[in-house]
mmCIF file of C-alpha atoms and ligand atoms in Angstrom:
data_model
loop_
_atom_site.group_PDB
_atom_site.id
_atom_site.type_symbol
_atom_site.label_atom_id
_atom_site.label_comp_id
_atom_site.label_asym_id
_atom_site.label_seq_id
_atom_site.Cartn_x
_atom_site.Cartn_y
_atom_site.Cartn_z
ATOM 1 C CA UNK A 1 -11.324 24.130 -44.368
ATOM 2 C CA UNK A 2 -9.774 23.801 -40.912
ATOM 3 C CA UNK A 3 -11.603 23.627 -37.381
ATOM 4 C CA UNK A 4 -12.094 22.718 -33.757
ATOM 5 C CA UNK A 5 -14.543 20.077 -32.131
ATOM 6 C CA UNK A 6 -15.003 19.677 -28.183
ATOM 7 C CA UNK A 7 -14.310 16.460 -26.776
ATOM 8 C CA UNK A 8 -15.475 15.910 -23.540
ATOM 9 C CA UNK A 9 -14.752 13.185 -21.023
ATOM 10 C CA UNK A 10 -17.679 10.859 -21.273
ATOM 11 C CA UNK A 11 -17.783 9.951 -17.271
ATOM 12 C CA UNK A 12 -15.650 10.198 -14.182
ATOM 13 C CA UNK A 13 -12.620 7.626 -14.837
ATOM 14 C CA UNK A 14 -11.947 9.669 -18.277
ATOM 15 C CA UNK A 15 -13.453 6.524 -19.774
ATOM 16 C CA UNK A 16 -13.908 7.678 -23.137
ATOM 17 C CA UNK A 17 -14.342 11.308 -24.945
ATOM 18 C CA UNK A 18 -16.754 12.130 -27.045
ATOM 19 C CA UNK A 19 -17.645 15.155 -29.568
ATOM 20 C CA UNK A 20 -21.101 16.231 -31.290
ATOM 21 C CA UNK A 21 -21.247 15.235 -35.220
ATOM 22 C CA UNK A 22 -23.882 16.237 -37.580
ATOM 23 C CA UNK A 23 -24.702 13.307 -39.704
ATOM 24 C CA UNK A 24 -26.889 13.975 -42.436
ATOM 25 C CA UNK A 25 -29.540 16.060 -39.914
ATOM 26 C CA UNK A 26 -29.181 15.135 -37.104
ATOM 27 C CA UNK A 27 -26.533 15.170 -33.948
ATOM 28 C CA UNK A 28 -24.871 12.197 -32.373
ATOM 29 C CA UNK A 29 -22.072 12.143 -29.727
ATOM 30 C CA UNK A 30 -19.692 10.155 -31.424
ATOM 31 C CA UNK A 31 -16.213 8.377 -29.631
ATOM 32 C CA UNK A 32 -13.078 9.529 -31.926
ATOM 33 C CA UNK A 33 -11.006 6.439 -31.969
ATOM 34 C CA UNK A 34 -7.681 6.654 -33.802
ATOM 35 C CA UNK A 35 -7.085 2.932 -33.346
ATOM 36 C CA UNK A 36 -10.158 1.626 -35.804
ATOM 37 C CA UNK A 37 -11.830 3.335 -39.057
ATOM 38 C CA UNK A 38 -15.060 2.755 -39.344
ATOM 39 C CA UNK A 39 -17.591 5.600 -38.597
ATOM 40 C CA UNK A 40 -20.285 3.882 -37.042
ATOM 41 C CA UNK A 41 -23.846 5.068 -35.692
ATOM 42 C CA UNK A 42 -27.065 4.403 -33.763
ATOM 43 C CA UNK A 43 -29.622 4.598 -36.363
ATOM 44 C CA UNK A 44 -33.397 4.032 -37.212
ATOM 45 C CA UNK A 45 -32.266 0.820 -38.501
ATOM 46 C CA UNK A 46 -30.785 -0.285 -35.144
ATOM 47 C CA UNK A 47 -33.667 -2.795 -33.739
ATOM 48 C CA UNK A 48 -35.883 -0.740 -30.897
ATOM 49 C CA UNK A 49 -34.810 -3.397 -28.163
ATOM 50 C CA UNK A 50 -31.053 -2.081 -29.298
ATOM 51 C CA UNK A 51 -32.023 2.239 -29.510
ATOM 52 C CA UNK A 52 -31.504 2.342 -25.975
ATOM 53 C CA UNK A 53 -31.400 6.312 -25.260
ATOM 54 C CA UNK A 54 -29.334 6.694 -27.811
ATOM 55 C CA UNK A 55 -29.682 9.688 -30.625
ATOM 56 C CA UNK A 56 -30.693 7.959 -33.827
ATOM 57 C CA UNK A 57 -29.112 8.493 -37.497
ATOM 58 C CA UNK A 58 -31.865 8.444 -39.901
ATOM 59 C CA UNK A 59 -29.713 7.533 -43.259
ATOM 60 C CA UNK A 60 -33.637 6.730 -44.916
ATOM 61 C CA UNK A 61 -34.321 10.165 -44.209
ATOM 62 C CA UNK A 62 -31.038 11.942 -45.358
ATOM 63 C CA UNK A 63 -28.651 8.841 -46.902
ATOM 64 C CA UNK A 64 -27.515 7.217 -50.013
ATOM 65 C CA UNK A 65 -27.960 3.741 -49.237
ATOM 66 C CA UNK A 66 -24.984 2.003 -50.798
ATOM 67 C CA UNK A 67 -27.226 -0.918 -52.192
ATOM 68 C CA UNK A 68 -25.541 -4.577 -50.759
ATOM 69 C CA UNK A 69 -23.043 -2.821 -48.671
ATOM 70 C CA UNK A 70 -22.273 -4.277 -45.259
ATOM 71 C CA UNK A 71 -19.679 -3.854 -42.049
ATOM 72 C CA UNK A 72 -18.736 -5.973 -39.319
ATOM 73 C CA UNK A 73 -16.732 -4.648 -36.869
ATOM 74 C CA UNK A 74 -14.991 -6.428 -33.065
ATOM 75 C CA UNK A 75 -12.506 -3.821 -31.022
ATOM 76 C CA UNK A 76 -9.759 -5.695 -28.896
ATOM 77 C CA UNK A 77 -11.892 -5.364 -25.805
ATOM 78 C CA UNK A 78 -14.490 -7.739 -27.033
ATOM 79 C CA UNK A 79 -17.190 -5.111 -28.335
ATOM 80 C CA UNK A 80 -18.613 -4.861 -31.392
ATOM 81 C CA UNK A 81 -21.571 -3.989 -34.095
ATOM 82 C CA UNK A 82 -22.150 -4.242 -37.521
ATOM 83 C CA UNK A 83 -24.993 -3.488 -39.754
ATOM 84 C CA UNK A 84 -25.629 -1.226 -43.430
ATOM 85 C CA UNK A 85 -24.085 1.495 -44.969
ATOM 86 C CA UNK A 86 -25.077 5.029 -46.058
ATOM 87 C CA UNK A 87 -23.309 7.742 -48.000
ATOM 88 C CA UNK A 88 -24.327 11.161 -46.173
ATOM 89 C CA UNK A 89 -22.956 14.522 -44.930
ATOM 90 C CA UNK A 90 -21.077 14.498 -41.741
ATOM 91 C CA UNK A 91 -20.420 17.724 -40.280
ATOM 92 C CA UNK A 92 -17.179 18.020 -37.607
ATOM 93 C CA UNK A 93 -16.946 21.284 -36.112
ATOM 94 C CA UNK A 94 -16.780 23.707 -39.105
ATOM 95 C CA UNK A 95 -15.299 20.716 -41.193
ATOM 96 C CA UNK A 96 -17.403 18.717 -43.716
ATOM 97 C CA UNK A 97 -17.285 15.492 -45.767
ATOM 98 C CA UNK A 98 -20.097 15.714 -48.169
ATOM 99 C CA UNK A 99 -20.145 11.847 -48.609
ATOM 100 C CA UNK A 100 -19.307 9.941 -46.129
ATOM 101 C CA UNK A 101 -19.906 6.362 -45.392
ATOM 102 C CA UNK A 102 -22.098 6.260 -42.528
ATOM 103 C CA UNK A 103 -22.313 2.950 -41.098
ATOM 104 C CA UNK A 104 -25.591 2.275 -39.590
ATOM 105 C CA UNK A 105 -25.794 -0.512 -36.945
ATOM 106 C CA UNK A 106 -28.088 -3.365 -37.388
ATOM 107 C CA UNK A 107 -26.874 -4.864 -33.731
ATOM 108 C CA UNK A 108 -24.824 -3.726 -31.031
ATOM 109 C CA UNK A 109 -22.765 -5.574 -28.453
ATOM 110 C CA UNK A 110 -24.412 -4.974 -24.637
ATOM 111 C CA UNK A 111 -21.921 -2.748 -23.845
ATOM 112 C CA UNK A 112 -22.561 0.094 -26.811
ATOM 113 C CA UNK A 113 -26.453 -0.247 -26.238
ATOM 114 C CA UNK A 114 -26.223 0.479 -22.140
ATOM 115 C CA UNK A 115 -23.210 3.094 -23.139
ATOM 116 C CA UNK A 116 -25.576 6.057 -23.005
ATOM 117 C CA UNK A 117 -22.876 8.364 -23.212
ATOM 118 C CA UNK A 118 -21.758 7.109 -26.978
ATOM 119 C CA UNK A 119 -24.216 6.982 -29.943
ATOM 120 C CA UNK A 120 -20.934 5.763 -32.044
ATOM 121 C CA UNK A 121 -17.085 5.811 -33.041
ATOM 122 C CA UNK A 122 -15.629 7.881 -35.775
ATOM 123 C CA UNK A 123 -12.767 5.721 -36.598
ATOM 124 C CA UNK A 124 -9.504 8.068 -37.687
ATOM 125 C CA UNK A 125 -6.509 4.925 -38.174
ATOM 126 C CA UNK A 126 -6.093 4.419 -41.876
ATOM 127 C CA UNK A 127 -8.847 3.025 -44.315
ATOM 128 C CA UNK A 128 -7.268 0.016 -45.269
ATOM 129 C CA UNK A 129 -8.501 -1.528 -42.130
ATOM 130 C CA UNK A 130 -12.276 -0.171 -42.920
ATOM 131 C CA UNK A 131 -14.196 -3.308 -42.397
ATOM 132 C CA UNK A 132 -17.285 -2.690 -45.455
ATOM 133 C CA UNK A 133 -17.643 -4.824 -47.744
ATOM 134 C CA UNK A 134 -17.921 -5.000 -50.634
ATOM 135 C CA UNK A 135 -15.777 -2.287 -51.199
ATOM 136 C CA UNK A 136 -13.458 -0.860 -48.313
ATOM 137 C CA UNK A 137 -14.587 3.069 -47.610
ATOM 138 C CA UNK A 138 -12.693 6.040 -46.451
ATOM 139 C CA UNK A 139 -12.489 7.403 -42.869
ATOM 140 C CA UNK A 140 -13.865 10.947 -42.208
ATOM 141 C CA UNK A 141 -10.276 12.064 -42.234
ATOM 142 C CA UNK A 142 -8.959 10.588 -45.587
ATOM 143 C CA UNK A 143 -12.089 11.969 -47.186
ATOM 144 C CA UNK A 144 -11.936 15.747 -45.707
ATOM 145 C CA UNK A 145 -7.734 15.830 -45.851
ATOM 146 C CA UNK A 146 -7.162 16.990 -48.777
ATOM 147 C CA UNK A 147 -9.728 20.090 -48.373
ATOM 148 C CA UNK A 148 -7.660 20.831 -45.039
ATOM 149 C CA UNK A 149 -5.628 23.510 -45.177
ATOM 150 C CA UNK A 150 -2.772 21.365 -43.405
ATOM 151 C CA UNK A 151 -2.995 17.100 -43.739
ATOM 152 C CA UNK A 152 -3.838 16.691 -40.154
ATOM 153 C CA UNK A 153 -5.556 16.529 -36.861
ATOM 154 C CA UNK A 154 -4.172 17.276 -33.211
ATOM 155 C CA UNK A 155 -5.996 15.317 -30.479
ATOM 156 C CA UNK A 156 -6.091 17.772 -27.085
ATOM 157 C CA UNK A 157 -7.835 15.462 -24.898
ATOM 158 C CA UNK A 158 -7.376 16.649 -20.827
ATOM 159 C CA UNK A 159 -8.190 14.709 -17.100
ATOM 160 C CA UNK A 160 -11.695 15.536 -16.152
ATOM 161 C CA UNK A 161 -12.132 18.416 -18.650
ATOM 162 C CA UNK A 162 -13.527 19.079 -22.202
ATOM 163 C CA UNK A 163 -10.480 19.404 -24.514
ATOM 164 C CA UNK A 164 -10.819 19.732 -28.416
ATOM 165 C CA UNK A 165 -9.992 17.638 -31.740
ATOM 166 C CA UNK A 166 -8.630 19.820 -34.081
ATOM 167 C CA UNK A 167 -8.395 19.295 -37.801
ATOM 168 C CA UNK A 168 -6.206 21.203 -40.453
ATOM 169 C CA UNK A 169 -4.402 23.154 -38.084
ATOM 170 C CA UNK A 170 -1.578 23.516 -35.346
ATOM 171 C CA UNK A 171 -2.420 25.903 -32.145
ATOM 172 C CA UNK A 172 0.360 26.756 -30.574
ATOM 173 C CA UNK A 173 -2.140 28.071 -27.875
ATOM 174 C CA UNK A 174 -2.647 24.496 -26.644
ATOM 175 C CA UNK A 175 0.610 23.155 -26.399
ATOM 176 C CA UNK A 176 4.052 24.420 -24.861
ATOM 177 C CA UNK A 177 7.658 24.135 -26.167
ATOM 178 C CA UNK A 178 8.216 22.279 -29.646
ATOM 179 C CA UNK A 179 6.582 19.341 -30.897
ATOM 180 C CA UNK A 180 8.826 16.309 -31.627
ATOM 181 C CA UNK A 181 7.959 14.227 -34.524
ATOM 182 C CA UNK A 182 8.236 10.187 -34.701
ATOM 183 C CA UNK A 183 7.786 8.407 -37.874
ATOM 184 C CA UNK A 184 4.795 6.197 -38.631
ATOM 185 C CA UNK A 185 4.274 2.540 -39.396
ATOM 186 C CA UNK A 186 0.749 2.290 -40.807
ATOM 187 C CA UNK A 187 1.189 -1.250 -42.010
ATOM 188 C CA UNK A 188 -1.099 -2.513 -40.008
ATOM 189 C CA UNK A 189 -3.596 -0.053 -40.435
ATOM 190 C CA UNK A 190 -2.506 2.139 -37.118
ATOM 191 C CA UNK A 191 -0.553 5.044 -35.877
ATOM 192 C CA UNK A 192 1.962 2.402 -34.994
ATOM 193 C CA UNK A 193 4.724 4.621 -33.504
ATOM 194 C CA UNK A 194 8.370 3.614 -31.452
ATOM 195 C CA UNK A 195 8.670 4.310 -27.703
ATOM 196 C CA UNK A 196 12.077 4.662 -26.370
ATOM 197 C CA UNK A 197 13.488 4.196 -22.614
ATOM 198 C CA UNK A 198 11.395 4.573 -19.514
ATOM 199 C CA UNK A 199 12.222 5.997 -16.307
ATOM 200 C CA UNK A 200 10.158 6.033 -12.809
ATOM 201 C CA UNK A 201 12.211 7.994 -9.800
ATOM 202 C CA UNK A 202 15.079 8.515 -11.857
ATOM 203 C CA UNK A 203 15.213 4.579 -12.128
ATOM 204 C CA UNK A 204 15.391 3.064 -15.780
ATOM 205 C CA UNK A 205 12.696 0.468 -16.403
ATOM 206 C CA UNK A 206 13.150 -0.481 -19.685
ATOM 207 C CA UNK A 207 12.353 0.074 -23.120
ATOM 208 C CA UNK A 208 8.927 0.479 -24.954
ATOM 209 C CA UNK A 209 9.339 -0.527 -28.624
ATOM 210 C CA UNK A 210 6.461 -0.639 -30.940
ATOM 211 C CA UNK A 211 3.675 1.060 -29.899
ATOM 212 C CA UNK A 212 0.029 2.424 -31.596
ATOM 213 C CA UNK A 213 -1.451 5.829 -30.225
ATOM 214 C CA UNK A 214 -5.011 5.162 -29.844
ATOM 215 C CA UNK A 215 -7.980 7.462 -28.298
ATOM 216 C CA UNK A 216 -10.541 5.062 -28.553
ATOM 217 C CA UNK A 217 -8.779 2.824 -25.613
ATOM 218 C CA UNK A 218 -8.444 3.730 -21.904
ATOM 219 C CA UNK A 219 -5.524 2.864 -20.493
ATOM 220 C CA UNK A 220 -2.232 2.540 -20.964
ATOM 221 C CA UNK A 221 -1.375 -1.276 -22.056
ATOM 222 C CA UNK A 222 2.778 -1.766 -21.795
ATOM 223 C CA UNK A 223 5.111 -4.351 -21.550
ATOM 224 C CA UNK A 224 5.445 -6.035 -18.474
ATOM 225 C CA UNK A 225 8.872 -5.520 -17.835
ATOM 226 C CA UNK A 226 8.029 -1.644 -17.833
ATOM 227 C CA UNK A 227 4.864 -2.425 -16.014
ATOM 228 C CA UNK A 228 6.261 -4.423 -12.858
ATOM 229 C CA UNK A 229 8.917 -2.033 -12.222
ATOM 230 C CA UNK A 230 6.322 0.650 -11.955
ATOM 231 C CA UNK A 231 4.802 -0.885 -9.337
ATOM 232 C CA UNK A 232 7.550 -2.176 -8.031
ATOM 233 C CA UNK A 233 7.634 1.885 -6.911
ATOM 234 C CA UNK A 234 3.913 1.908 -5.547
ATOM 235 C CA UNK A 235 3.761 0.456 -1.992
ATOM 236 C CA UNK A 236 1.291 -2.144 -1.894
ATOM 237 C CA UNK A 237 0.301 -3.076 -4.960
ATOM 238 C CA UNK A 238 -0.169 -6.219 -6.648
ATOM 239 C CA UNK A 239 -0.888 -7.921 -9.566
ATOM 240 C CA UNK A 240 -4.811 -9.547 -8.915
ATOM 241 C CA UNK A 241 -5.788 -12.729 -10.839
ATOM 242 C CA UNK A 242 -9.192 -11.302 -8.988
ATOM 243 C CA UNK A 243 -9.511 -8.040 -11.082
ATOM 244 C CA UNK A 244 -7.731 -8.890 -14.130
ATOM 245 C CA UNK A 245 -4.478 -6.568 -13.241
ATOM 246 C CA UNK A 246 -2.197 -4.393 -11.140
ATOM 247 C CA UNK A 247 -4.274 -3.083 -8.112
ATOM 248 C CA UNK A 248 -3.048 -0.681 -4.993
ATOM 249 C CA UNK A 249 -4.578 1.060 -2.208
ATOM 250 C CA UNK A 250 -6.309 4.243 -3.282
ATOM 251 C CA UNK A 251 -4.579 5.910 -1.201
ATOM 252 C CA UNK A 252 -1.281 5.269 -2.547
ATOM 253 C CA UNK A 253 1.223 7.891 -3.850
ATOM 254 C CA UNK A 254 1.560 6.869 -7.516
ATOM 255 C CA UNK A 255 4.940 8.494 -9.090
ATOM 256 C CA UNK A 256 5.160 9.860 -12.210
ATOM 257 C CA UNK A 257 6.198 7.876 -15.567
ATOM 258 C CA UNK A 258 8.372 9.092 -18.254
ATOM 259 C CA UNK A 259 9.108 7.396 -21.976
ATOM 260 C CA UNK A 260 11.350 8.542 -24.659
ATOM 261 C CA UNK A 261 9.636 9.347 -27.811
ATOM 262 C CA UNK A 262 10.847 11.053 -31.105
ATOM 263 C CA UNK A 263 13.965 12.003 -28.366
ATOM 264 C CA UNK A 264 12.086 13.839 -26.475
ATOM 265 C CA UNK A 265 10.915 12.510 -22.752
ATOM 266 C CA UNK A 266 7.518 12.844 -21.963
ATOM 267 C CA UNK A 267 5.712 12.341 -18.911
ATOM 268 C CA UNK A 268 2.679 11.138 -17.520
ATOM 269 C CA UNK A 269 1.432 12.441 -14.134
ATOM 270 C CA UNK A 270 1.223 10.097 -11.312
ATOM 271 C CA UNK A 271 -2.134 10.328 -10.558
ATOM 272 C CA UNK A 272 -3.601 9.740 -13.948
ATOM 273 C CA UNK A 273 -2.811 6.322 -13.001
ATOM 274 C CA UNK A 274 -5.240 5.712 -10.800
ATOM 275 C CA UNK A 275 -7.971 4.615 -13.095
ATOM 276 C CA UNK A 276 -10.987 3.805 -10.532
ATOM 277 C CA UNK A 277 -11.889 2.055 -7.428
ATOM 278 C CA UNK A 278 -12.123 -1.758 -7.800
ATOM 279 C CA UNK A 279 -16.189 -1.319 -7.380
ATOM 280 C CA UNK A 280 -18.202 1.446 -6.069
ATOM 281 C CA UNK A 281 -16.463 2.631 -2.581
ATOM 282 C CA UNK A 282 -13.679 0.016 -2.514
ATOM 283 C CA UNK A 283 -10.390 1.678 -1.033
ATOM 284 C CA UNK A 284 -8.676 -0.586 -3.315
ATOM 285 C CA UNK A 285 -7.624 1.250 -6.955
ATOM 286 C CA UNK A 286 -7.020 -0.564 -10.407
ATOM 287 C CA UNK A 287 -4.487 0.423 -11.994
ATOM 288 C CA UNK A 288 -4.034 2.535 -15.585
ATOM 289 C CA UNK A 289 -1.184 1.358 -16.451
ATOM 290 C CA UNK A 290 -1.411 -2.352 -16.843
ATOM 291 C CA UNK A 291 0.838 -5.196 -19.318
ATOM 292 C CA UNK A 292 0.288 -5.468 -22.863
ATOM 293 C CA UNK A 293 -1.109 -9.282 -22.076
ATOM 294 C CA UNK A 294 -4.623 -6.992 -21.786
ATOM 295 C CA UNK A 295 -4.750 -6.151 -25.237
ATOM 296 C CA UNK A 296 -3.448 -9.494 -27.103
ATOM 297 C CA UNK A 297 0.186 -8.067 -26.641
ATOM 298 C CA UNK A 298 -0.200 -5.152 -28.596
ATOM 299 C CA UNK A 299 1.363 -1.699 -26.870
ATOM 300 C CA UNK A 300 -1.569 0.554 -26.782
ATOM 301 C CA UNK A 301 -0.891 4.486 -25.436
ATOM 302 C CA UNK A 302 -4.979 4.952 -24.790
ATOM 303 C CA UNK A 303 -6.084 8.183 -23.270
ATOM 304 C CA UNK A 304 -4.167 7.774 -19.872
ATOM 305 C CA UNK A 305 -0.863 8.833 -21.996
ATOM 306 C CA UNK A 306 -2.852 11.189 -24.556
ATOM 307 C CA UNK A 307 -4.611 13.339 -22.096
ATOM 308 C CA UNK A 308 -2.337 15.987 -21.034
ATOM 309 C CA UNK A 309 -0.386 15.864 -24.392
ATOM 310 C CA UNK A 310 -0.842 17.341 -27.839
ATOM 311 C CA UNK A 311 -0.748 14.600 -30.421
ATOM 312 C CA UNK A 312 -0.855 15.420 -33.881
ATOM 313 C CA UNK A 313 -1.570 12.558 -36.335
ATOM 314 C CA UNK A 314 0.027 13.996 -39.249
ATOM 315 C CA UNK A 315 0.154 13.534 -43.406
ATOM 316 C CA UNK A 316 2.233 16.555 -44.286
ATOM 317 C CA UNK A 317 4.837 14.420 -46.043
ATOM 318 C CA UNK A 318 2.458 13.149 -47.895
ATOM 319 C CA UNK A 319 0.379 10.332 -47.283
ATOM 320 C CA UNK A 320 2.828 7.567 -47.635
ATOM 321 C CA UNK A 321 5.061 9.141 -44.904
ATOM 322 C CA UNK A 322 2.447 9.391 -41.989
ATOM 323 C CA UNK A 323 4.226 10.935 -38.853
ATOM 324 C CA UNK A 324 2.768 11.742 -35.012
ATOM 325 C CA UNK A 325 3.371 14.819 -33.602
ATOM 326 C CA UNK A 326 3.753 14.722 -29.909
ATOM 327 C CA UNK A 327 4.393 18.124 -27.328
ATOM 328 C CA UNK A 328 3.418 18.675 -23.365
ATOM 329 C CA UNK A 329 0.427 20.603 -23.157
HETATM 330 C C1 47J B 1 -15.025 0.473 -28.885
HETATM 331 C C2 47J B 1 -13.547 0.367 -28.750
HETATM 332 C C3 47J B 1 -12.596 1.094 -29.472
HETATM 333 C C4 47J B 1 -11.362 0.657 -28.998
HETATM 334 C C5 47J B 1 -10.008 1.134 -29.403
HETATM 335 N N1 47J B 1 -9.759 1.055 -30.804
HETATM 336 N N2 47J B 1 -11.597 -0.269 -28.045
HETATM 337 C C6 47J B 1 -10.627 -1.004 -27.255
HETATM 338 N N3 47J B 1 -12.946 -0.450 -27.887
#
C-alpha cells in the first residue's frame, strides 16, 4: 500500500501540523511527530473536565484493550499525558495498520487539553523509545512498513499552507533537483542526523554536528555559536532573559540561513524566522531560530527547517541502516 495524507498548519505561527486519522471509527486530527513514538489520543476514557473540544477515540466501542497495559509519556517542552492502551485500526490516508496500539489518555497536561487544534500525536521516531509498558509497542510506521511498497515516508510540510505526509512513495512532483541522503543514528531512538557548515551573507558561522529532524517541534534549536552569529546579522536584536531567547524588531530584515547536509547546502528563507510577535500586537518578534540551551542541548531541526523541504525518513537499506532523505522543494 502507498499513500498521501494532508497536513495542515494548525494556526498562524506554523505552530504545529496536523492530518485526519481514522482510529477504529472515528476521525481525530492527530500531530505527526518524528521526534517521539507513541500514538496517542483523546478518548472516552479521557476524564470530561480533560475532553475539552476535542474529537474522542472510543477504543470500548471499536478496541482491543490490551489488559494491564499502560504509557506515560513527557516531550522536552514540558507536556505530557499518559493513560491505557488499545489495539485498533488506524487508517492514514489510503494506508492501514490493522492493529495498532492506540494509546488512550487518562490525563493530559494543560496545554494538550486547551490545544483545540490537536486531538493527539502519532509518534514516527523508532519504537524502542515507545513508552508502554509492559511491553514496548510499534509505531504506526514500523507496523504498516513492510506492506509499503517502498520502507518510507516523505514529510512535505509548507509556511502557511496544507502540505502532505506521504508514505511508501517518492513524488518527484513535490520536490526539485536530487535528494541527498545522510546516514542515520537511531541510537537514541531518533532520526539523529549530522549537519555540516553554516553560512549567513556568505559569512561562515560554524558547524552544526549532531542533529535530530523532528516535526513535532517548532523551531529551530542550534548551537549557540551558530545562533549568535545569526543575529549578529539582524540589526537590533538581542538575546532577552525577558522572553526566554533571541528577540528583534518585527520589522527587521532577517537573512537567509544555509547548513551543509549529506553535501548538499540547504537553505532556510529569512523570513521563516520570524516566529511571532512577543504578545498580541507587540512590534517586537521572537525569534525561530534560537540555542540548543532551549531543548536540554539537544540540536532539534523542528518545522522552521522542514517546511519548505522534502524530508524523507527512509528504511530502504533495511531497517538497521535508517537514512534521511533531504531535497528543496
Ligand atoms: C508534544 C510535543 C512533541 C514534541 C517534539 N517531539 N514536543 C517538543 N512537544
Amino acid at each position: 500500500q502507498q499513500g498521501s495524507v494532508t497536513a495542515s498548519p494548525s494556526d498562524s505561527m506554523d505552530d504545529s501540523y496536523i492530518c485526519p486519522v481514522t482510529t477504529g471509527s472515528n476521525t481525530l486530527h492527530l500531530d505527526f511527530d518524528t521526534g517521539s513514538s507513541d500514538l496517542w489520543v483523546f478518548s472516552t476514557d479521557t476524564p470530561a473536565s480533560e475532553q475539552g473540544s476535542h474529537s474522542l477515540y472510543n477504543g470500548e466501542a471499536t478496541g482491543k484493550l490490551l489488559s494491564g497495559y499502560t504509557w506515560d509519556i513527557t516531550y522536552e517542552d514540558g507536556s505530557g499525558s499518559k493513560g491505557i492502551v488499545y489495539s485498533d485500526k488506524v487508517v492514514i490516508g489510503p494506508v492501514t495498520a490493522t492493529s495498532q496500539a492506540v494509546e488512550a489518555a487518562t490525563s493530559a497536561s494543560s496545554g494538550f487539553v486547551s490545544d483545540t487544534s490537536t486531538d493527539g500525536l502519532v509518534g514516527l521516531a523508532f519504537s524502542s523509545i515507545n513508552t508502554v509498558e509492559p511491553q514496548q509497542q510499534l509505531t504506526f510506521f514500523d507496523n504498516v512498513k513492510s506492506s509499503l511498497a517502498s520502507p518510507l515516508f516523505a514529510a512535505v510540510l509548507k509556511h502557511g499552507k496544507a502540505g502532505t505526509y506521504d508514505f511508501g512513495y517518492l513524488d518527484s512532483s513535490k520536490y526539485t533537483g536530487s535528494i541527498a541522503y545522510t546516514a542515520v543514528d537511531n541510537s537514541q531512538g531518533f532520526w539523529g542526523f549530522t549537519a555540516g557548515a553554516t553560512t549567513v551573507g556568505g559569512k561562515s558561522t560554524g558547524s552544526v554536528g549532531a542533529a535530530i529532524m523532528d516535526t513535532g517541534t517548532t523551531l529551530l534549536y542550534l548551537p549557540s555559536k551558530v545562533v549568535s552569529a545569526y543575529y549578529a546579522q539582524v540589526k537590533g536584536s538581542s538575546n532577552s532573559n525577558t522572553y526566554g531567547g533571541y528577540i528583534f524588531p518585527c520589522s527587521a530584515t532577517l537573512p537567509d540561513w544555509n547548513v551543509s547536509i549529506g553535501g548538499t547546502t540547504f537553505t532556510v528563507t529569512g523570513s521563516y524566522f520570524n516566529y511571532s510577535p512577543v504578545s498580541s500586537g507587540s512590534s517586537t518578534c521572537y525569534g525561530a531560530m534560537q540555542p540548543n540551551s532551549q531543548t536540554g542541548g539537544s540540536t532539534v531541526f523542528g518545522d522552521t527547517f522542514i517546511k519548505g523541504h522534502y524530508i524523507v525518513f527512509d528504511q530502504t537499506q533495511g531497517s538497521n541502516s535508517p537514512r534521511l532523505g533531504l531535497a528543496k522543494q
